[in-house]
Short mmCIF file of C-alpha atoms in Angstrom, two decimals:
data_model
loop_
_atom_site.label_atom_id
_atom_site.label_comp_id
_atom_site.label_asym_id
_atom_site.label_seq_id
_atom_site.Cartn_x
_atom_site.Cartn_y
_atom_site.Cartn_z
CA MET K 1 -0.14 -0.10 0.23
CA LYS K 2 2.93 2.56 0.89
CA LEU K 3 3.99 1.32 -2.38
CA LEU K 4 1.32 2.49 -4.27
CA VAL K 5 0.76 5.30 -2.66
CA LEU K 6 4.94 6.29 -2.86
CA THR K 7 4.15 6.45 -6.76
CA LEU K 8 0.69 7.62 -6.76
CA MET K 9 2.98 10.81 -5.31
CA ILE K 10 5.77 11.27 -6.72
CA VAL K 11 6.07 9.06 -9.92
CA LEU K 12 2.69 9.57 -12.04
CA PRO K 13 2.82 13.52 -10.88
CA VAL K 14 6.05 13.82 -12.35
CA TYR K 15 5.54 11.68 -15.76
CA LEU K 16 1.93 13.86 -15.76
CA VAL K 17 4.57 16.67 -15.57
CA GLN K 18 6.28 15.87 -18.80
CA GLU K 19 3.69 14.47 -20.74
CA VAL K 20 0.99 16.72 -20.66
CA ILE K 21 3.42 20.30 -19.70
CA ILE K 22 6.26 19.24 -20.92
CA MET K 23 6.69 17.46 -24.66
CA PRO K 24 3.26 19.28 -25.86
CA TYR K 25 5.60 22.02 -26.74
CA PHE K 26 8.31 20.80 -28.35
CA PRO K 27 7.85 19.42 -31.91
CA ALA K 28 8.04 15.82 -33.11
CA LYS K 29 11.75 16.17 -34.65
CA MET K 30 14.67 18.92 -33.61
CA GLU K 31 17.32 19.71 -35.79
CA VAL K 32 20.92 19.09 -34.13
CA GLY K 33 21.29 23.03 -32.58
CA ASP K 34 17.85 23.50 -31.73
CA VAL K 35 17.57 25.58 -28.44
CA ARG K 36 14.63 23.51 -27.63
CA ALA K 37 16.39 20.42 -27.50
CA ILE K 38 18.75 21.39 -25.19
CA TRP K 39 16.07 22.82 -23.16
CA TYR K 40 13.83 19.22 -23.67
CA THR K 41 16.52 17.54 -22.90
CA LEU K 42 17.29 19.28 -19.46
CA SER K 43 13.53 18.67 -18.24
CA ILE K 44 13.88 15.56 -19.19
CA TRP K 45 17.64 14.67 -17.23
CA LEU K 46 16.01 17.10 -14.00
CA ILE K 47 12.77 14.77 -14.21
CA SER K 48 15.37 11.46 -13.68
CA LEU K 49 17.19 13.16 -10.79
CA PHE K 50 14.12 14.21 -9.16
CA LEU K 51 12.39 9.94 -9.23
CA TYR K 52 15.73 9.54 -7.64
CA VAL K 53 14.08 11.10 -4.30
CA PHE K 54 11.15 8.31 -5.32
CA ARG K 55 14.02 4.96 -5.81
CA ILE K 56 15.05 5.91 -2.29
CA ALA K 57 12.70 5.76 -0.55
CA VAL K 58 11.08 2.67 -1.95
CA ILE K 59 14.97 1.04 -0.37
CA LYS K 60 14.13 2.57 3.08
CA LEU K 61 10.95 0.94 3.11
CA SER K 62 12.24 -2.42 1.80
CA TYR K 63 15.26 -2.54 4.46
CA HIS K 64 12.11 -1.73 7.54
CA SER K 65 10.59 -3.74 5.94
CA LEU K 66 13.12 -7.03 6.13
CA GLU K 67 13.74 -5.62 9.63
CA GLY K 68 10.36 -5.47 10.78
CA LYS K 69 9.92 -2.02 11.34
CA GLN K 70 7.20 0.80 10.46
CA SER K 71 8.05 4.07 8.51
CA THR K 72 5.02 6.17 7.70
CA ILE K 73 5.49 8.01 4.61
CA SER K 74 6.81 11.23 5.88
CA ASP K 75 9.70 9.64 7.37
CA LEU K 76 10.02 7.97 4.26
CA MET K 77 10.23 11.13 2.45
CA ASP K 78 12.24 13.40 4.74
CA PHE K 79 15.24 10.50 4.65
CA SER K 80 15.01 10.34 1.24
CA VAL K 81 14.99 14.38 0.14
CA ARG K 82 17.98 13.97 2.57
CA LEU K 83 20.15 11.22 1.49
CA TRP K 84 19.19 12.99 -2.01
CA PRO K 85 21.86 15.19 -2.73
CA LYS K 86 24.91 12.47 -1.51
CA ILE K 87 23.13 9.65 -3.28
CA LEU K 88 23.39 12.22 -6.38
CA LEU K 89 27.01 12.99 -6.66
CA THR K 90 27.28 9.04 -6.07
CA THR K 91 26.04 8.84 -8.75
CA LEU K 92 28.07 11.46 -10.66
CA LEU K 93 30.55 9.69 -9.61
CA TYR K 94 30.09 6.54 -10.90
CA ALA K 95 29.07 7.60 -14.52
CA ILE K 96 32.46 9.01 -14.74
CA SER K 97 34.78 5.95 -12.91
CA VAL K 98 32.06 3.86 -15.85
CA THR K 99 33.13 6.32 -19.26
CA CYS K 100 36.80 6.69 -18.22
CA GLY K 101 36.62 2.68 -17.85
CA LEU K 102 35.02 2.53 -21.82
CA MET K 103 36.87 5.14 -22.96
CA LEU K 104 40.23 3.20 -21.60
CA PHE K 105 40.00 0.05 -22.34
CA PHE K 106 36.82 -0.53 -22.55
CA PHE K 107 36.35 -4.05 -20.25
CA PRO K 108 37.37 -2.18 -17.33
CA GLY K 109 34.47 0.24 -17.78
CA ILE K 110 31.86 -2.79 -18.01
CA ILE K 111 33.51 -4.57 -14.78
CA LEU K 112 32.99 -0.94 -13.30
CA PHE K 113 29.70 -0.92 -14.43
CA VAL K 114 28.49 -3.80 -12.48
CA ALA K 115 30.71 -3.71 -9.62
CA TYR K 116 29.21 -0.39 -8.54
CA THR K 117 25.88 -1.01 -9.33
CA PHE K 118 24.57 -1.47 -5.82
CA TYR K 119 25.80 1.86 -4.62
CA GLN K 120 22.94 3.48 -3.92
CA TYR K 121 21.51 0.22 -1.93
CA VAL K 122 24.04 0.52 0.36
CA SER K 123 23.66 4.21 0.24
CA VAL K 124 20.66 3.88 1.73
CA ARG K 125 21.28 1.27 3.94
CA THR K 126 24.41 2.51 5.76
CA GLY K 127 24.33 6.41 4.78
CA LEU K 128 27.65 6.19 3.25
CA TRP K 129 28.35 7.74 -0.11
CA GLY K 130 31.44 8.64 -2.64
CA ARG K 131 33.81 6.27 -2.75
CA LYS K 132 32.14 4.31 0.59
CA SER K 133 29.53 3.00 -1.19
CA LEU K 134 31.06 2.19 -4.37
CA PHE K 135 34.04 0.66 -2.41
CA LEU K 136 31.04 -1.18 -0.61
CA SER K 137 29.18 -1.79 -3.52
CA SER K 138 32.33 -3.72 -5.36
CA LEU K 139 32.38 -6.09 -2.45
CA TYR K 140 28.43 -7.35 -2.16
CA ALA K 141 29.26 -7.69 -6.24
CA LYS K 142 31.85 -9.73 -5.77
CA LYS K 143 29.53 -12.20 -3.30
CA SER K 144 27.42 -12.70 -7.02
CA MET K 145 28.75 -11.10 -10.12
CA GLY K 146 26.26 -13.33 -11.84
CA LYS K 147 23.53 -11.05 -9.89
CA ALA K 148 25.36 -8.22 -10.46
CA ALA K 149 25.40 -8.09 -13.46
CA ALA K 150 21.59 -9.46 -14.64
CA ILE K 151 20.35 -6.47 -12.37
CA ALA K 152 23.24 -4.15 -14.05
CA PHE K 153 22.54 -5.05 -17.92
CA GLY K 154 18.86 -5.44 -17.15
CA THR K 155 17.48 -2.61 -15.20
CA VAL K 156 18.77 -0.54 -18.47
CA LEU K 157 17.66 -3.27 -20.41
CA ILE K 158 14.16 -2.57 -19.03
CA ARG K 159 14.10 1.07 -19.56
CA TYR K 160 15.71 1.05 -23.00
CA VAL K 161 12.25 -1.90 -24.50
CA LEU K 162 9.82 0.41 -22.58
CA SER K 163 11.33 3.99 -23.35
CA TYR K 164 11.28 2.18 -26.91
CA ALA K 165 8.41 0.93 -26.64
CA VAL K 166 6.20 4.56 -25.71
CA THR K 167 7.90 6.33 -28.40
CA SER K 168 6.72 3.62 -30.91
CA LEU K 169 3.40 4.28 -29.84
CA GLU K 170 3.49 8.39 -29.73
CA ASP K 171 4.36 7.66 -33.70
CA VAL K 172 1.37 5.65 -34.23
CA ILE K 173 -1.76 7.07 -32.20
CA THR K 174 -2.27 10.27 -33.36
CA ASN K 175 -4.54 11.03 -30.79
CA PRO K 176 -2.95 13.72 -27.83
CA ILE K 177 -4.63 12.84 -25.00
CA LEU K 178 -4.46 8.83 -25.71
CA SER K 179 -0.74 9.21 -26.34
CA ALA K 180 0.26 11.07 -23.14
CA GLY K 181 -1.42 8.34 -21.41
CA THR K 182 -0.53 5.39 -23.45
CA ALA K 183 3.18 7.30 -22.77
CA ILE K 184 2.52 7.84 -18.88
CA LEU K 185 0.85 4.01 -18.28
CA LEU K 186 4.17 2.94 -20.09
CA PHE K 187 6.65 5.09 -17.76
CA VAL K 188 4.38 4.19 -14.40
CA LEU K 189 5.31 0.41 -15.52
CA VAL K 190 9.05 1.03 -15.75
CA GLU K 191 9.26 2.80 -12.56
CA LEU K 192 7.30 0.02 -11.12
CA LEU K 193 9.38 -2.65 -12.44
CA SER K 194 12.42 -1.26 -11.31
CA THR K 195 10.63 -1.36 -7.57
CA LEU K 196 10.76 -5.28 -8.25
CA ILE K 197 13.91 -4.62 -8.83
CA ASP K 198 14.86 -2.93 -5.52
CA ILE K 199 13.22 -4.57 -3.45
CA PHE K 200 14.86 -7.87 -4.46
CA VAL K 201 18.20 -5.68 -4.78
CA SER K 202 17.53 -4.81 -0.72
CA ASP K 203 16.98 -8.45 0.21
CA TYR K 204 19.98 -9.27 -1.15
CA ILE K 205 22.27 -7.00 0.62
CA PHE K 206 20.32 -7.46 3.72
CA HIS K 207 20.92 -10.78 3.73
CA THR K 208 24.27 -11.03 2.22
CA LYS K 209 27.53 -10.67 5.39
CA LEU K 210 30.32 -9.03 4.10
CA ASP K 211 34.70 -10.47 5.56
CA PHE K 212 34.91 -6.78 5.84
CA ASP K 213 34.50 -4.84 8.89
CA LEU K 214 32.01 -2.11 8.08
CA SER K 215 32.60 -0.11 11.26
CA ILE K 216 36.20 1.02 9.89
CA LEU K 217 34.41 2.99 7.21
CA GLN K 218 31.83 3.86 9.42
CA ASN K 219 34.18 5.49 12.56
CA LYS K 220 36.00 6.95 9.77
CA LYS K 221 33.21 8.97 8.44
CA SER K 222 32.91 9.66 12.64
CA THR K 223 35.91 10.91 12.99
CA GLU K 224 36.20 13.31 9.53
CA HIS K 225 32.24 14.38 10.52
CA ALA K 226 33.99 15.42 14.53
CA GLU K 227 37.20 17.61 12.88
CA HIS K 228 35.39 19.44 10.73
#
């Protein structure tokens, strides 16, 4: 029920804004260099960033369910908003690392893409972020590289296929209202499928024991905070 409420509160309004307010003001085809293309790309990028709030809340709710804790929607949202900037910075570091790996020898980029795929779940679980969460993600991935690879590539594949479906349907459906409604339903479906993946990965992280003393990183974090 809480997942449904979170979806209605965050995902649905965001995609309504995208399909009803943003999309109608952009032509079907935009030439390279068209300023409108820049604004369109920026708007979609900002929407994607905002949806991280939803994902953080889902992951936190999954952990609470596994721990048998009760959590309110307001508590989840408060936690998500506070952790959101750190997750975004870690995402940037993740993207830079993978891109550099791909540009150098390709395969290192693929390895980093898989190894660091759990960083969001680690951040929500431990409160750590940046290099620390990426490092911990690699430890969890090392426990089961098959699962890590399936999740990393599976998530990308699901989003690509459904996004392609949205584009194809928008070209076929001429009615603007029906086209927007179909796109919204498919985008929400993407988020719901991503939610199932988040629940599965949260369960994996929760039940996987690392051969590493997590308190080392957490104590270092506390020490650095005290020094500042």
